[in-house]
Coordinates of C-alpha atoms in Angstrom, one line a residue:
X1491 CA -41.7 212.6 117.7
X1492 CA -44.4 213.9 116.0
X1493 CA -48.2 211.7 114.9
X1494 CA -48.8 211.9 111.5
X1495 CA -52.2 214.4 112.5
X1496 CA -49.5 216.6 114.0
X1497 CA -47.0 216.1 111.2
X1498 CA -50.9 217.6 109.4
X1499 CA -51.9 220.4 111.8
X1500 CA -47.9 221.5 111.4
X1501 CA -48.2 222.0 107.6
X1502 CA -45.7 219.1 107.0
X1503 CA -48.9 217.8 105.0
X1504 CA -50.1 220.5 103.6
X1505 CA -53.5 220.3 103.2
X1506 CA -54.0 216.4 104.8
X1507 CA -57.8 216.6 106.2
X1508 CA -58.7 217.4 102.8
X1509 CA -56.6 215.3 100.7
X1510 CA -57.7 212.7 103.8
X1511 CA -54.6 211.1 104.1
X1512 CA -55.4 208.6 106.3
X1513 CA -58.5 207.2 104.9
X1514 CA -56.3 207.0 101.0
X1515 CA -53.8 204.9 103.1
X1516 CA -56.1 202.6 104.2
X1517 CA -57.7 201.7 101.0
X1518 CA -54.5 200.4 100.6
X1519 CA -53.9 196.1 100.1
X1520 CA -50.5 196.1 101.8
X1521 CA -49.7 197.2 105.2
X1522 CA -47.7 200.8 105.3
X1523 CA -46.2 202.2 108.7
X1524 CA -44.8 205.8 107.9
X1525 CA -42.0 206.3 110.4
X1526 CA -40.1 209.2 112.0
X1527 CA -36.8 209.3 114.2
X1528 CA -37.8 205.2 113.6
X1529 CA -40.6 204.6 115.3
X1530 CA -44.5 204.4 113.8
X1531 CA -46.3 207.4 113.7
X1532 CA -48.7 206.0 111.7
X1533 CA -50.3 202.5 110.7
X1534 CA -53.1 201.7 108.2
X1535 CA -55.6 198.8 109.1
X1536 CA -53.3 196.4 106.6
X1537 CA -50.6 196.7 108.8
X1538 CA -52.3 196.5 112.5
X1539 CA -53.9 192.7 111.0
X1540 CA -50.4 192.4 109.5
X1541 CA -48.7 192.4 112.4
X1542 CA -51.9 190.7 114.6
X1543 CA -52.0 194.4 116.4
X1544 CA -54.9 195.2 118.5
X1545 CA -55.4 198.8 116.8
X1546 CA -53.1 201.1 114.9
X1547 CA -52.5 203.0 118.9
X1548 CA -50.7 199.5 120.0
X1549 CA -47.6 200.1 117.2
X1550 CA -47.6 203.7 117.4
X1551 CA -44.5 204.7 119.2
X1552 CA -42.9 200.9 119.1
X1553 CA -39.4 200.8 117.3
X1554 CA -38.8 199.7 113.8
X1555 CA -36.6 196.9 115.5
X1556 CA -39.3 195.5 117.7
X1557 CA -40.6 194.3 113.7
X1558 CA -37.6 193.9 111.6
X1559 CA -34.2 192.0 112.5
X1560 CA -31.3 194.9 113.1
X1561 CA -29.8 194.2 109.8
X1562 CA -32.8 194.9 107.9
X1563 CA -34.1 197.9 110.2
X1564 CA -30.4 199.4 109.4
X1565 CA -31.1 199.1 105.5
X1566 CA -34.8 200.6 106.1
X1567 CA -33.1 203.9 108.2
X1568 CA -30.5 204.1 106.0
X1569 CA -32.6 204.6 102.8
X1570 CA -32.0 208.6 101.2
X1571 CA -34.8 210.7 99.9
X1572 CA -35.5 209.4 95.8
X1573 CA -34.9 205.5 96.7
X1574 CA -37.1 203.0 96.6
X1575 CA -35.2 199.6 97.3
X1576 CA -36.6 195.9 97.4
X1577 CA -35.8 194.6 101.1
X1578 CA -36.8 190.8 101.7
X1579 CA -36.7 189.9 105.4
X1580 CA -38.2 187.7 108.4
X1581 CA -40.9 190.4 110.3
X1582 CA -41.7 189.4 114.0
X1583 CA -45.6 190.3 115.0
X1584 CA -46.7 191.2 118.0
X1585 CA -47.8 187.8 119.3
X1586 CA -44.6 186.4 118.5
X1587 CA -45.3 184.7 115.1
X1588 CA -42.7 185.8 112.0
X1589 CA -43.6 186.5 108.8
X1590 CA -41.8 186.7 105.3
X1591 CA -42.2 189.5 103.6
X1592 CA -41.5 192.1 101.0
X1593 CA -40.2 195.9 102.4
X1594 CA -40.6 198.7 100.0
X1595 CA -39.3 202.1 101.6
X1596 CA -39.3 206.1 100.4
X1597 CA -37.9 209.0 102.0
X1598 CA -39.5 212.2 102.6
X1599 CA -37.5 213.7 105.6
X1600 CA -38.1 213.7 108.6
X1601 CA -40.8 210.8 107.4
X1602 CA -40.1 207.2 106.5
X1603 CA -42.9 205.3 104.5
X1604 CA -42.6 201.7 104.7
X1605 CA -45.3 199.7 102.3
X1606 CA -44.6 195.5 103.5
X1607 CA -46.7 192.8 101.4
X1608 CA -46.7 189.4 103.2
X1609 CA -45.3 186.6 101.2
X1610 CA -45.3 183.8 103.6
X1611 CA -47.6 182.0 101.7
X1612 CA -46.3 182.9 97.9
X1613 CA -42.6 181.8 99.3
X1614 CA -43.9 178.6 101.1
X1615 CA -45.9 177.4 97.7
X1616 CA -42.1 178.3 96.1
X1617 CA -40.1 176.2 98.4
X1618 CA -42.7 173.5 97.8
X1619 CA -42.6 173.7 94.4
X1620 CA -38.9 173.4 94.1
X1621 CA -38.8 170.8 96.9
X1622 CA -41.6 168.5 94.3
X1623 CA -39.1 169.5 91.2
X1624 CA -36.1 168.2 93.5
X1625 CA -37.8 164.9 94.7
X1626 CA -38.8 164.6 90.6
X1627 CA -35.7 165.2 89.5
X1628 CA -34.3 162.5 91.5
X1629 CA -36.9 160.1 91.2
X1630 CA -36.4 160.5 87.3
X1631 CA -32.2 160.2 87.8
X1632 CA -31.7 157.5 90.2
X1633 CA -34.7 155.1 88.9
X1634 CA -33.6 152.5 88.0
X1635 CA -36.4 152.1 84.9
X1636 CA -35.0 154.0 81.9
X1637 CA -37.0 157.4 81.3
X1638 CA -37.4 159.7 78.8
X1639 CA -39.5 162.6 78.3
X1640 CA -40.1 163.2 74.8
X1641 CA -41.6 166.2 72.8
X1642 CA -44.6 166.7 70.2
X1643 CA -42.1 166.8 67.7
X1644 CA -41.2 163.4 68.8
X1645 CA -37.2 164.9 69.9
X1646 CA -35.9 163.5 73.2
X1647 CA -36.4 166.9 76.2
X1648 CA -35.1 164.9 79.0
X1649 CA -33.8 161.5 80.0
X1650 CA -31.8 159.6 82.3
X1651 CA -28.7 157.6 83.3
X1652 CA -31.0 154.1 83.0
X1653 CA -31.9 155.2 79.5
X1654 CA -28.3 156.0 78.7
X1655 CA -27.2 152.8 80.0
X1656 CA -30.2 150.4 78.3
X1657 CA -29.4 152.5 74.9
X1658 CA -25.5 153.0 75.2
X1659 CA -25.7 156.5 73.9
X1660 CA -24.8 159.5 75.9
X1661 CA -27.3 162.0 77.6
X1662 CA -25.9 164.3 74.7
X1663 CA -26.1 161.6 72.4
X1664 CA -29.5 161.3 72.8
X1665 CA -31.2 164.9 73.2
X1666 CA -30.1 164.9 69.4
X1667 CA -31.9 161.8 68.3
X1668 CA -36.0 161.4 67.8
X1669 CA -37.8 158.8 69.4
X1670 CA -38.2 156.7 65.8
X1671 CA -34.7 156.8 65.7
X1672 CA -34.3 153.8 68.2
X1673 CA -37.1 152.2 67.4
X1674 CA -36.7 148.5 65.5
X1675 CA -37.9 149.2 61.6
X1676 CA -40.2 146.7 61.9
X1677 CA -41.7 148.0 65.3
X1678 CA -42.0 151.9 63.9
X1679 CA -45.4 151.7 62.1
X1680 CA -47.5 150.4 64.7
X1681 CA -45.7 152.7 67.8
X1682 CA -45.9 155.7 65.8
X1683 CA -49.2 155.2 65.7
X1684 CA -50.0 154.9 69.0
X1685 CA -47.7 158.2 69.8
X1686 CA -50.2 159.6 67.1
X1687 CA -53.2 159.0 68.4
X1688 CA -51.9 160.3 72.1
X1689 CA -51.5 163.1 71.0
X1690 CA -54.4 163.7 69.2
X1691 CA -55.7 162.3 73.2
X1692 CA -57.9 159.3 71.2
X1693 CA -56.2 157.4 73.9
X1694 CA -54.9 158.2 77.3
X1695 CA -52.0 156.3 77.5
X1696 CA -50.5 153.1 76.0
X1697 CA -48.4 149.7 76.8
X1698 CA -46.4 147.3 74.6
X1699 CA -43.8 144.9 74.2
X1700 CA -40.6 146.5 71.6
X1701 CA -37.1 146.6 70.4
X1702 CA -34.6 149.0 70.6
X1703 CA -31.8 149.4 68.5
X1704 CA -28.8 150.4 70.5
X1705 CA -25.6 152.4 69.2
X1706 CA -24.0 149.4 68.7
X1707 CA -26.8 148.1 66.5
X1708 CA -28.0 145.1 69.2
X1709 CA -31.2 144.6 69.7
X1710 CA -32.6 145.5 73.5
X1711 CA -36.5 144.4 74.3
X1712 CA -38.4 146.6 76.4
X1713 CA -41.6 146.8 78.5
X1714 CA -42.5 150.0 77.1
X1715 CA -45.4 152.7 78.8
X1716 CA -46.0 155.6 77.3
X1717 CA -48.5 158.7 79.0
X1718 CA -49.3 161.9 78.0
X1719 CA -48.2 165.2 80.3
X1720 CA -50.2 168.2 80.5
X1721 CA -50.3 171.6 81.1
X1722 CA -52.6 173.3 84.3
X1723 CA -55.2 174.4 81.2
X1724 CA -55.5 170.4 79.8
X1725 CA -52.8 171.2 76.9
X1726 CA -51.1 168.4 75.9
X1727 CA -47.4 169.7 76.3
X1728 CA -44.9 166.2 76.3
X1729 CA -44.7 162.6 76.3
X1730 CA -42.8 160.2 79.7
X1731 CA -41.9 157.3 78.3
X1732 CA -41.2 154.3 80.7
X1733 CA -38.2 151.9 79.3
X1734 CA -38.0 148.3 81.3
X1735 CA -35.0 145.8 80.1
X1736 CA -37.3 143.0 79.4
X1737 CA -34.4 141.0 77.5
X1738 CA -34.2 138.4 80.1
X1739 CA -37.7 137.7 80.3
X1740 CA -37.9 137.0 76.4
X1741 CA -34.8 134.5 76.4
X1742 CA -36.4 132.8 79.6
X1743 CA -39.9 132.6 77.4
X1744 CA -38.2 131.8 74.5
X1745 CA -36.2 128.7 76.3
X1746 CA -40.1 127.7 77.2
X1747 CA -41.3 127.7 74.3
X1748 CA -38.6 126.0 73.0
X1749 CA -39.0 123.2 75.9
X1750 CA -42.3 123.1 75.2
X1751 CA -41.7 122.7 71.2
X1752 CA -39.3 119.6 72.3
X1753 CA -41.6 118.0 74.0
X1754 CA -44.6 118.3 71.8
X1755 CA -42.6 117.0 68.8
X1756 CA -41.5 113.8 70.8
X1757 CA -45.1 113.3 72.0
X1758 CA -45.8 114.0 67.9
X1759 CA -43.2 111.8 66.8
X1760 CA -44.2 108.7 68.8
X1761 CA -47.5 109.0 68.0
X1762 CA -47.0 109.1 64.5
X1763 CA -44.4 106.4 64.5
X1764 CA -47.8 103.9 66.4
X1765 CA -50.1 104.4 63.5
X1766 CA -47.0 104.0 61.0
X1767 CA -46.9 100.7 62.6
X1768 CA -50.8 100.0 63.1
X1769 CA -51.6 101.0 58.9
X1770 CA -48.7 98.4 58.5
X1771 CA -50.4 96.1 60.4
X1772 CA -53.5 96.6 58.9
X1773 CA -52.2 96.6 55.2
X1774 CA -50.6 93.1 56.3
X1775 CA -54.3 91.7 57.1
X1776 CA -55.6 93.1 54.1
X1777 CA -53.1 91.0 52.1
X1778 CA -53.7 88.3 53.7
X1779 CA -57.5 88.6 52.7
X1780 CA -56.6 89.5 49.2
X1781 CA -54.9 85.8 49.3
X1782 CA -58.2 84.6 51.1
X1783 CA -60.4 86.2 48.7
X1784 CA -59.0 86.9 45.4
X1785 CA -62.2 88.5 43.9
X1786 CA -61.8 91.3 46.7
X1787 CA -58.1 92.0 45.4
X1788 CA -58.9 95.0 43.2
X1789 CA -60.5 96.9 46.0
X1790 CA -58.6 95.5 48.5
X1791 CA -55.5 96.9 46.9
X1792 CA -56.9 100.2 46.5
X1793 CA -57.4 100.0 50.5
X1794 CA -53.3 99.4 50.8
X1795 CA -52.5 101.9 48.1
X1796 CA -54.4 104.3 50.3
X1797 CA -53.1 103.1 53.4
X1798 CA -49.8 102.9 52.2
X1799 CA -50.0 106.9 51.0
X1800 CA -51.0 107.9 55.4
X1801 CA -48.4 105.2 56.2
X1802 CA -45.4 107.5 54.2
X1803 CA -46.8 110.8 55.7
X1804 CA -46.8 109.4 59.7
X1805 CA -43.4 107.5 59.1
X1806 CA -42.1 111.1 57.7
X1807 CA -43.8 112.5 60.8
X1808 CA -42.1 110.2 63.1
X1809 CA -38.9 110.9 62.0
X1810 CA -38.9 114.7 61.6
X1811 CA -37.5 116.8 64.2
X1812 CA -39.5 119.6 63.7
X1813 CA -42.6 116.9 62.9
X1814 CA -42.5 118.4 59.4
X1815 CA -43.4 116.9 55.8
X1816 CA -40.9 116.8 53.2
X1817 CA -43.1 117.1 49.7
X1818 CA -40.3 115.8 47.6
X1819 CA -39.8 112.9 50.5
X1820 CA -43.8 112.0 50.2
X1821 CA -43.8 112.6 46.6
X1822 CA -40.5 110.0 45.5
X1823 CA -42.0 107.5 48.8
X1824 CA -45.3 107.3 47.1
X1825 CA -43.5 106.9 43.4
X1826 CA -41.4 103.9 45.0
X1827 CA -44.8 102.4 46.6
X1828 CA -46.8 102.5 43.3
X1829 CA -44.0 101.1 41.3
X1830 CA -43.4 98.3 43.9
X1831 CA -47.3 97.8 43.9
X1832 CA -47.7 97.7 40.0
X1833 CA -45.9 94.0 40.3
X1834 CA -42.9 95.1 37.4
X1835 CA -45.8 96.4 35.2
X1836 CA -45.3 99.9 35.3
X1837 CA -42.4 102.0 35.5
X1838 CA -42.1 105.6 37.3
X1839 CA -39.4 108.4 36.7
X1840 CA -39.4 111.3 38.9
X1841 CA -37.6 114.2 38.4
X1842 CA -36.9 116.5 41.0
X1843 CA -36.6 120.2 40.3
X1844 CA -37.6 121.6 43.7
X1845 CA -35.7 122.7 47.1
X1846 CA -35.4 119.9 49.6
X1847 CA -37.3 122.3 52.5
X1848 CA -40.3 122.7 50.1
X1849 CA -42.6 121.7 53.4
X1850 CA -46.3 120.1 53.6
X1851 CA -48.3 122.2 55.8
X1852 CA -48.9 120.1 59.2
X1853 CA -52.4 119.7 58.7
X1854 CA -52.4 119.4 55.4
X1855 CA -49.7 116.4 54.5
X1856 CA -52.3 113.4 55.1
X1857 CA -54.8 115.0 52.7
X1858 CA -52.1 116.1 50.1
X1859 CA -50.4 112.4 50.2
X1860 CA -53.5 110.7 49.5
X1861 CA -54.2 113.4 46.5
X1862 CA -50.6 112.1 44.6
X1863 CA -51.2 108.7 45.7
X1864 CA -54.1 108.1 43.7
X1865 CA -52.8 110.4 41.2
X1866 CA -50.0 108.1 40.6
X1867 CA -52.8 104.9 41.1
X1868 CA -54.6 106.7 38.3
X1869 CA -51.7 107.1 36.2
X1870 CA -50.3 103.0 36.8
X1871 CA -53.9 102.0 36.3
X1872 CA -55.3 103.5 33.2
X1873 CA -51.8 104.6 31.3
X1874 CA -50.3 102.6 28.5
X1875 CA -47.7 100.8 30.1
X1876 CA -46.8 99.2 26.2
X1877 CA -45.6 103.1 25.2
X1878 CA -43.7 104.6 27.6
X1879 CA -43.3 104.9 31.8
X1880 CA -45.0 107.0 33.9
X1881 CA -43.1 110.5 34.5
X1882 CA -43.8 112.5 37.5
X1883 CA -42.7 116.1 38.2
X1884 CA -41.6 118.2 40.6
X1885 CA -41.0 122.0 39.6
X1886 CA -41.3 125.4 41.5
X1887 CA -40.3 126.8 45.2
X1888 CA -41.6 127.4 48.4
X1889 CA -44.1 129.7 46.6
X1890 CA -45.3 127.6 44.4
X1891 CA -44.7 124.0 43.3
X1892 CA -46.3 121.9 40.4
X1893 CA -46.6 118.4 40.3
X1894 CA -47.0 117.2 37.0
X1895 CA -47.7 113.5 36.4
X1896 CA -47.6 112.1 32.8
X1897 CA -49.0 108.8 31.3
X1898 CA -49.2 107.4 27.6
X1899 CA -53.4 107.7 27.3
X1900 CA -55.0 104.3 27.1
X1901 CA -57.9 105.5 24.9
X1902 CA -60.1 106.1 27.9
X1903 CA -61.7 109.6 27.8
X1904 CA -59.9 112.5 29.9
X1905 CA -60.6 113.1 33.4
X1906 CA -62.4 116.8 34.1
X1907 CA -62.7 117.9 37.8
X1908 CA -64.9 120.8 36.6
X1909 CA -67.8 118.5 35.2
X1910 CA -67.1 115.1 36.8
X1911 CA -66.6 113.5 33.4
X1912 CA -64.4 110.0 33.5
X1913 CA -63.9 110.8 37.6
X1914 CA -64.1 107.1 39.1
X1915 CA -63.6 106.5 42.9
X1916 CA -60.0 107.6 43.5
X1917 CA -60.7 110.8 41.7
X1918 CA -63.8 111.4 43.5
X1919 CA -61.8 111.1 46.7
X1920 CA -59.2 113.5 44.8
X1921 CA -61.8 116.0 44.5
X1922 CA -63.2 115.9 48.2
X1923 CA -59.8 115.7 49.5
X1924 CA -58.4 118.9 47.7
X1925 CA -57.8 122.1 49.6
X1926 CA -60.3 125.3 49.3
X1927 CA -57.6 127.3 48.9
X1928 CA -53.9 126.5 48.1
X1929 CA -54.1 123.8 45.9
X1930 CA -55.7 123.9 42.4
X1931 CA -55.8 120.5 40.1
X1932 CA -56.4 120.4 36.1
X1933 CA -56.2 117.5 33.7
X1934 CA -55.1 117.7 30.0
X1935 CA -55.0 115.3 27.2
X1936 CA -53.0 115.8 23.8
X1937 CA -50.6 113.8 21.8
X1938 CA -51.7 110.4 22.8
X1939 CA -51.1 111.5 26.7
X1940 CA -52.9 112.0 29.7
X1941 CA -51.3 114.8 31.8
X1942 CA -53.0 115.8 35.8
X1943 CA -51.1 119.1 37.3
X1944 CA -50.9 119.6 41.1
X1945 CA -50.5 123.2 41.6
X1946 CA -49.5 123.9 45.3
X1947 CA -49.1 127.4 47.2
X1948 CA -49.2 128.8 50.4
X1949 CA -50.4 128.2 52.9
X1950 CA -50.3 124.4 52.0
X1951 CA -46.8 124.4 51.2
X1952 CA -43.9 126.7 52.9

């Protein structure tokens, strides 16, 4: 067995002190053993740290096989002048450690050049890798949160069996639908803008309550949680969307609030049906002055016209499930009061040309009872009763509803909201009483009649 400085001194390198072999080698990254009759002649300074040598003399003369397993030493003898194959293998070093590494090999007989690149640490960072794309991968099938992962283009890339199951569409089913496509029509605008904004990375991520349409067309709520993915550079590359069933949860809230609604409209209805019972009370003692004291009687029946009017809202209020205000109910209760009031003096008509479920706003039913009722007091008080009755109107929808109230004129001057001119107490109390916004009032006179409009809308009415 020849060294590679005899291999040199016997012309097999022509020329190798001044070509300087040995130093070129060295330069060399990757550790190169040059063999011959397969053992090392040679060794650069790569290999002798390689293989954790104590200088290039301690592998000279050693056997391929004391570094490479037989299987792989065979391939490495076995390669012909002209080849230069690819050999991955397990190398053992001198202190008993292994390696992984990459064997490159050439043939230039009776000399065997062997260049070996360690990629212990390349293969470990691989297997970790694909261990973290394995524990992913599972994580993301067996959870039992439906996932997606969706693209810029908004196109489903990935999701799994939870998702199916929450959606009832197939895997397939689904990496041909776009994440608008399952989204409730009425939820799109707002979560498209969200998506929008994360990827323009205004916002990092972002929660919210939904619906999903399903295949079958049902409606599915979700917890939804959407984040941004990146790339190593910071380049916003996908979307994970987190899916929770939350369907449960919104019948069980649902049920509350409905419990909830029960018992507030109980508490709302008893109270109610009390001061019913109290005004009537009170209108009694008022009466019973009026009989006391007749020169109080015209303002004392004022009090009980008023009274009366907040009397008719409660009593409605007490016996509304929902604690609602009919306006055709208050209306034709308030025509049946006045009449009964006016002693056979004046007659009322109403006509009715209004849903039934045209509804008084909660808070606004006391103040809009006590706007007809002195209306209607107006009307009765100062109309003609020697012409013709008292008609009183009810025309429109839930949008918008007039109430007209006609009276032959007396000869008294018309009212005007806008100036105050011919407003006497209950019209005064009209005025203060009538919505900012929602309610409008106008008085007309013409033809020997006195006409006052009531024009309701939203949000007094609904």
């Amino acid at each position: 067995m020849k060294t590679l400085e005899a291999a040199a001194q016997s012309c097999e390198f022509p020329h190798a002190d001044t070509l300087g072999i040995r130093g070129f080698i060295d330069l060399i990254p990757d550790a190169v053993l040059i063999l011959n009759e397969n053992r090392v002649v040679f060794a650069n300074g790569a290999a002798v740290k390689l293989f954790k040598a104590k200088d290039e003399a301690s592998l000279v003369g050693l056997r391929s096989e004391k570094f490479v397993e037989p299987e792989y030493a065979l391939q490495v003898r076995q390669t012909k002048s002209g080849d230069n194959p690819l050999i991955t293998a397990r190398l053992n070093c001198l202190d008993g450690d292994t390696i992984e590494a990459e064997i490159r090999t050439s043939c230039s007989m009776p000399y065997q050049f062997v260049v070996i690149r360690d990629v212990s640490h390349r293969n470990r960072l691989h297997r970790k890798l694909a261990a973290n794309e394995e524990k992913f991968r599972m994580l993301f099938e067996q959870s039992p949160i439906g996932l997606s992962i969706i693209g810029k283009d908004t196109f489903f890339l990935k999701v799994n069996q939870a998702f199916c199951g929450l959606l009832g569409y197939s895997e397939e089913e689904l990496l041909c639908l776009a994440f608008p496509n399952i989204i409730h029509p009425d939820d799109q605008d707002k979560d498209m803008h969200l998506f929008a904004q994360l990827l323009r990375e205004e916002i990092p991520s972002f929660e919210l309550e939904k619906r999903y349409v399903r295949k079958d067309k049902t409606i599915v709520w979700v917890g939804l949680t959407v984040a941004l993915i990146r790339s190593h550079s910071g380049v916003p590359l996908c979307c994970i969307v987190f899916s929770e069933d939350i369907l449960d949860e919104k019948l069980a809230e649902e049920q509350r609030k409905a419990h909830a609604r029960v018992q507030r409209n109980t508490l709302i209805r008893e109270v109610n049906h009390r001061i019913k019972n109290n005004i009537q009370s009170v209108i009694g003692l008022l009466r019973y002055q009026m009989r006391q004291n007749p020169e109080l009687g015209k303002w004392m029946q004022q009090a009980i016209d008023r009274l009366h009017a907040v009397a008719i809202v409660h009593g409605m209020h007490g016996i509304s499930r929902l604690g609602n205000c009919s306006l055709v109910k208050m209306v034709s209760q308030i025509c049946d009061s006045a009449e009964a009031t006016s002693n056979g003096r004046q007659t009322i008509k109403l006509q009715v040309l209004v849903p039934n479920d045209v509804i008084v706003a909660e808070g606004e039913s006391v103040p809009t009872a006590l706007i007809v009722n002195e209306l209607i007091a107006n009307a009765v008080k100062h109309g003609n009763i020697r012409k013709s009755p008292i008609r009183v109107t009810l025309n429109g929808d839930r949008n918008a509803t007039i109430i007209r109230i006609e009276n032959a004129a007396s000869g008294r001057d018309v009212f005007r909201i806008e100036s105050g001119n011919g407003l006497g107490t209950g019209l005064n109390l009209v005025e203060a009483l009538l919505p900012p916004t929602g309610a409008s009032l106008a008085f007309k006179s013409g033809h020997g009649e006195v006409t006052a409009e009531l024009r309701l809308l939203p949000p007094v009415i609904g």
